[in-house]
Every structure is written in C-alpha cells, then in structure tokens.
CSV table of C-alpha atoms in Angstrom, one decimal:
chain,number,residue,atom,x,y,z
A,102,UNK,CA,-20.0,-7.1,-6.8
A,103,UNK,CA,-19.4,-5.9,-10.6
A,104,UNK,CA,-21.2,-2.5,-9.4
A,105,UNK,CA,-18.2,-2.0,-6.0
A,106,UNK,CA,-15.6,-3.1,-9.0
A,107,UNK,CA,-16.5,-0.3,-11.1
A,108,UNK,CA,-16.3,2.0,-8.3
A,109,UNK,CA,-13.3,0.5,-6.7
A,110,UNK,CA,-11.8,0.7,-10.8
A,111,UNK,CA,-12.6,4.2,-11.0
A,112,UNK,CA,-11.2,5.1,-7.4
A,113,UNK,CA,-8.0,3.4,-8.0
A,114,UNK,CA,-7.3,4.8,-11.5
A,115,UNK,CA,-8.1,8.6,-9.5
A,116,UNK,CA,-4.7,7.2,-7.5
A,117,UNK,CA,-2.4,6.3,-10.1
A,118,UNK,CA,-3.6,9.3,-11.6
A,119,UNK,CA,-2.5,11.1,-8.7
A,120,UNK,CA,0.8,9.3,-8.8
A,121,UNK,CA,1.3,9.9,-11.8
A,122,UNK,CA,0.7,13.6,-12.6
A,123,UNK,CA,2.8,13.9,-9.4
A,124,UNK,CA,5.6,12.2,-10.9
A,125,UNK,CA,5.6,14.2,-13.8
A,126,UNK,CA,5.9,17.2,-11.6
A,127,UNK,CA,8.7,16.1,-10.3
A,128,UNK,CA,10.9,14.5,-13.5
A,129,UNK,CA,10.1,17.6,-14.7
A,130,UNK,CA,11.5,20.1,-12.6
A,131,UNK,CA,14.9,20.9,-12.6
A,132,UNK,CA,14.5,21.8,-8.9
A,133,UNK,CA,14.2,18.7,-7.3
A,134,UNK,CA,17.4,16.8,-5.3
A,135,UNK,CA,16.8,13.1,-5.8
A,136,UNK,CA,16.9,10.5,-3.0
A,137,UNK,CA,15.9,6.8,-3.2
A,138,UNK,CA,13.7,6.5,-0.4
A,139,UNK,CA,10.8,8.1,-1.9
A,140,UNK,CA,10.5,6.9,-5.4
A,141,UNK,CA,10.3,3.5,-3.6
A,142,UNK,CA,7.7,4.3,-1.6
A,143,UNK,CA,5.8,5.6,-4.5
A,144,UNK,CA,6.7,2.4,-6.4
A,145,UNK,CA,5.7,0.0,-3.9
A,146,UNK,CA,2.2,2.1,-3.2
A,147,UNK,CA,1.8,1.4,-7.4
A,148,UNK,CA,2.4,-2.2,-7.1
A,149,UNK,CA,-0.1,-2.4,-4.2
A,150,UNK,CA,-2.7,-0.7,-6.1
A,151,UNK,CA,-2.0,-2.7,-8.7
A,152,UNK,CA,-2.7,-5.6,-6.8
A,153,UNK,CA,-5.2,-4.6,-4.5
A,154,UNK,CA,-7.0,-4.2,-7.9
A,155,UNK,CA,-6.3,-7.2,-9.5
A,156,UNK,CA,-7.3,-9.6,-6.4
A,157,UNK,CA,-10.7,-7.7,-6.3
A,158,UNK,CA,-11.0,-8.5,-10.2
A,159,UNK,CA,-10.3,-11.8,-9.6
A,160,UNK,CA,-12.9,-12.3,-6.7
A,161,UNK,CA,-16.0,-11.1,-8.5
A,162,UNK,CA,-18.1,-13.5,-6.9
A,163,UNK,CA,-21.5,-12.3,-7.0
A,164,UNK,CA,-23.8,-9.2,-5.0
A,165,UNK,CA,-21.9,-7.6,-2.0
A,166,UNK,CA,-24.3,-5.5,1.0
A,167,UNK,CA,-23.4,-2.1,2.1
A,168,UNK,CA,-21.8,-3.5,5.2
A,169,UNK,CA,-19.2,-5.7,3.3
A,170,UNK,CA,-18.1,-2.5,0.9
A,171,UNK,CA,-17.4,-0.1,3.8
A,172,UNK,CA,-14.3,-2.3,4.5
A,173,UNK,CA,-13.6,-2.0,0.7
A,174,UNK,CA,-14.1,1.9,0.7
A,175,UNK,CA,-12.0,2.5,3.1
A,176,UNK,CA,-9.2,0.1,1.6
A,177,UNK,CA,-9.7,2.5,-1.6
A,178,UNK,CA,-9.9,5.8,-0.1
A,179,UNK,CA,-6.7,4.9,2.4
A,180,UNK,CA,-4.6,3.8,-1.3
A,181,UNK,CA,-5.7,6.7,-2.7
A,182,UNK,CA,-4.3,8.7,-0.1
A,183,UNK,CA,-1.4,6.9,-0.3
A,184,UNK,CA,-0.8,7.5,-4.1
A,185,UNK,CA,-1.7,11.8,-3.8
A,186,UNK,CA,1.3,11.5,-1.3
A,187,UNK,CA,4.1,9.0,-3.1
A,188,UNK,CA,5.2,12.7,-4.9
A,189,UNK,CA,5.1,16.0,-3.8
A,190,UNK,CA,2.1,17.2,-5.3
A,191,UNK,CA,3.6,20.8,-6.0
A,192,UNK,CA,7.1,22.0,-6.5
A,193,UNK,CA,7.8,25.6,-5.1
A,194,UNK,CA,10.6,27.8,-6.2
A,195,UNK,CA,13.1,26.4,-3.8
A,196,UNK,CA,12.9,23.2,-4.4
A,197,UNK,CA,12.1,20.3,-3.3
A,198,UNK,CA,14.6,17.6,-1.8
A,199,UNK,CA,13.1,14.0,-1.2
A,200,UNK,CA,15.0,13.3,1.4
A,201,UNK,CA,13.1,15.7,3.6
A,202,UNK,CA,10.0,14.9,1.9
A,203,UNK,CA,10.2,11.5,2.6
A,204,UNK,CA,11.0,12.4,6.7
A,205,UNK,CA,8.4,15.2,6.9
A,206,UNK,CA,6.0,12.6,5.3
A,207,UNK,CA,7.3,9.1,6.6
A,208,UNK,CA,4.7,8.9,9.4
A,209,UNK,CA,1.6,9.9,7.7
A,210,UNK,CA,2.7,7.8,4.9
A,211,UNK,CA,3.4,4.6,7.0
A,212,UNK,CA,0.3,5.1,8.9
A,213,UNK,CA,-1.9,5.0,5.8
A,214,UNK,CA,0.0,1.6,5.0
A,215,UNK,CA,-0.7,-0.3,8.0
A,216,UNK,CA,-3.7,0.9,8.1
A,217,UNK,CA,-4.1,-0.5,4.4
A,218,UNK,CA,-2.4,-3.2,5.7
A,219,UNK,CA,-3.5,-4.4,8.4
A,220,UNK,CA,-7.5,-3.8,7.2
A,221,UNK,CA,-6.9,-6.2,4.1
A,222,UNK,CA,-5.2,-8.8,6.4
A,223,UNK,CA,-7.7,-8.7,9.5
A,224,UNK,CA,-9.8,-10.7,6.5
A,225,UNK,CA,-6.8,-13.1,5.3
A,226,UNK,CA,-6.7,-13.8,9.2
A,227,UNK,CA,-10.2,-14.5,9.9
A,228,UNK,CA,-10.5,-16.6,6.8
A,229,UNK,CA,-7.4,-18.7,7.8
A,230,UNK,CA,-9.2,-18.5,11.5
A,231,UNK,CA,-12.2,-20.2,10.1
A,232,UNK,CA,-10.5,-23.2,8.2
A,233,UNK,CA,-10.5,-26.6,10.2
A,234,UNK,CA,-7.0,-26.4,11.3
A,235,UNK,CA,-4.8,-26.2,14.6
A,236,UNK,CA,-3.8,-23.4,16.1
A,237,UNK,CA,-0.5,-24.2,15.1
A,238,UNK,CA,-1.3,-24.3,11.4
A,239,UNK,CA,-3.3,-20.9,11.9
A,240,UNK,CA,-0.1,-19.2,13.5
A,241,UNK,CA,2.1,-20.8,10.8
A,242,UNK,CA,-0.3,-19.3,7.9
A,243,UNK,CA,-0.8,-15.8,9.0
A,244,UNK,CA,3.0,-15.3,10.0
A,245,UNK,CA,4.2,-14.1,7.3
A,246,UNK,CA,1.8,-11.2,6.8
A,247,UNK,CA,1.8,-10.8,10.6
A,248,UNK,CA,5.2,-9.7,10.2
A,249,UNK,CA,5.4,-7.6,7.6
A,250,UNK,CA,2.4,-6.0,9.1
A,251,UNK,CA,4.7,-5.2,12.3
A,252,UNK,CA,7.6,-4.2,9.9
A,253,UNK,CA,4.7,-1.4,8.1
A,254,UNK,CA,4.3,-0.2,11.6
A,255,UNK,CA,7.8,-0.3,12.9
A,256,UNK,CA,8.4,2.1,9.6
A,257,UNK,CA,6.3,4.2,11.2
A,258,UNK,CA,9.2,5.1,13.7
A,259,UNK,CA,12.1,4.6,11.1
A,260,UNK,CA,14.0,7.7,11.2
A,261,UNK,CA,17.6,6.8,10.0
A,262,UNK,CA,18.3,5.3,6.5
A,263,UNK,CA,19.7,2.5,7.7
A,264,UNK,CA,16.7,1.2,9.4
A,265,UNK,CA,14.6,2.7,5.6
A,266,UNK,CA,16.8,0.1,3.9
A,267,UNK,CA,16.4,-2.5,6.2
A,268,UNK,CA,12.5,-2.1,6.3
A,269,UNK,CA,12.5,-1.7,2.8
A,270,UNK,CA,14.7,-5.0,1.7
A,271,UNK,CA,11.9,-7.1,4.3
A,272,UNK,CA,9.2,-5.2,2.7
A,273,UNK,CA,10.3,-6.5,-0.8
A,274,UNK,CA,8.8,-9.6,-0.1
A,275,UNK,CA,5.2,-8.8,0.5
A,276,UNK,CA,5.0,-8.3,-4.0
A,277,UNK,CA,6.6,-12.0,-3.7
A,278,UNK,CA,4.1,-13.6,-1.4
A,279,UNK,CA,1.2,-12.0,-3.1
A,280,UNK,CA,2.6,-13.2,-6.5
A,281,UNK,CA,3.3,-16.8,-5.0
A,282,UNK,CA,-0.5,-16.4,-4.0
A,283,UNK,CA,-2.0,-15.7,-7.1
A,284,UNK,CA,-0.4,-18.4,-8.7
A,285,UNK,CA,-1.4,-20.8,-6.9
C-alpha cells in the first residue's frame, strides 16, 4: 500500500496544484465577474481531495494487487479532473464570468462527482453489506451517503440557482459525516 500512497500523494498534489494555479489566474485578473456558485464548487472539490487523501493515509494497511488499485486510480484521476476544472484554466481578453462558467461546466463537473462519489461509496456499501446485520440496519447505514449520492446526481440537472443553493446547503453535510467518521 505505502507504494499506491505515494502515487495517489503525488496525483492529488498535481490537483490542488491545478486548483490552485487556476485560482491564481482568476484572483488575478481584473477580468473576471464573480459569482458564488463556482468558488464553492472549487472549495468543496479541495476539501474532498483533502479527505479522499487523508482516509487513504489513514488506511495504510499493508500490500494492495493491481486489481484493488484500479478502483483507486480512477478515484485519483476523476479528482484530478475535478480540481483542473474548479477554475477556468485560462482567462481570455473578454472575460470570464462564473456564472456562465459554472452552467457551461455544471454537467461535466457533476458527472465527475458522482462518479467520484458513487465509486468510493459502492465500497462503504459492500463493507456495510458484509457486516452481520439486518437489512434494516444495512439500509439505515448507507442512507445517508445514498442520498447525497442522488443529490450529486440530481446536480447534474440543476439549472436554476435556486435548486444550486438548495443542492449546495444538503451537500454541506457530506464534510460533516466524514468528519463525524473520522472521529470515531
């Protein structure tokens, strides 16, 4: 495992270097017409990597095959995807207004999340499948993330603001429940 942590470390710090040079793009111009949408996105894609890293830190647990990285690889490629596209990556001479980035980029963007997403939590879900516990018990553990997993997708399709903030304010709990995870 140290050997796919190195890698996934080295992969993940590309992204927030992507984020971040494209951030600096953009506080830098004086060409750019600010909207909130997007600087959230970017902020919750840096709080995923963030964890994403972290938990795989913490689960160092000895020598992984090929077979049980590819699942990894493609969690690392999808949030570094998802960090080149949290900023525009260039800022022409016209402009650029995140608003319309945001919109011209929402599905792409929400795609690569629930992707993300739902590839990280097909594992919570056949971990909690394999416990020794009703299916009651299995429906009440994986509800939460089942439903914020339906709330990535439905942001897919979320074309007025109202319905941003909405998915946005139910989305602010995913940090929550990972923190409330990794504390205990």
């Amino acid at each position: 495992m140290e050997q796919a942590l190195v890698l996934a470390s080295i992969v993940l710090g590309v992204a927030i270097a992507f984020e971040l040079e494209h951030l600096n793009n953009v506080l830098r111009s004086k060409k750019v017409k600010w909207h909130w949408a997007q600087p959230i996105f970017a902020l919750f894609v840096l709080l995923t990597i963030i964890a994403y890293w972290w938990g795989a830190a913490k689960n160092n647990e000895g020598a992984i095959t090929l077979g049980e990285f590819l699942p990894i690889m493609f969690q690392l490629v999808t949030l570094a995807l998802l960090a080149a596209v949290s900023f525009p990556d260039q800022i022409d001479d016209d402009g650029v207004d995140l608003a319309d980035y945001y919109q011209e980029n929402r599905r792409y963007q929400w795609i690569l999340m629930s992707l993300f997403f739902w590839s990280v939590n097909m594992r919570w879900f056949w971990n909690a499948w394999q416990r020794d516990i009703s299916l009651n018990e299995f429906f009440a553990t994986i509800a939460s993330d089942a439903v914020l997993g339906l709330i990535c997708i439905a942001m897919i399709f979320a074309a007025r603001w109202w319905q941003v903030i909405v998915g946005y304010v139910l989305l602010s709990v995913v940090p929550i429940v990972w923190l409330t995870r990794s504390l205990g």
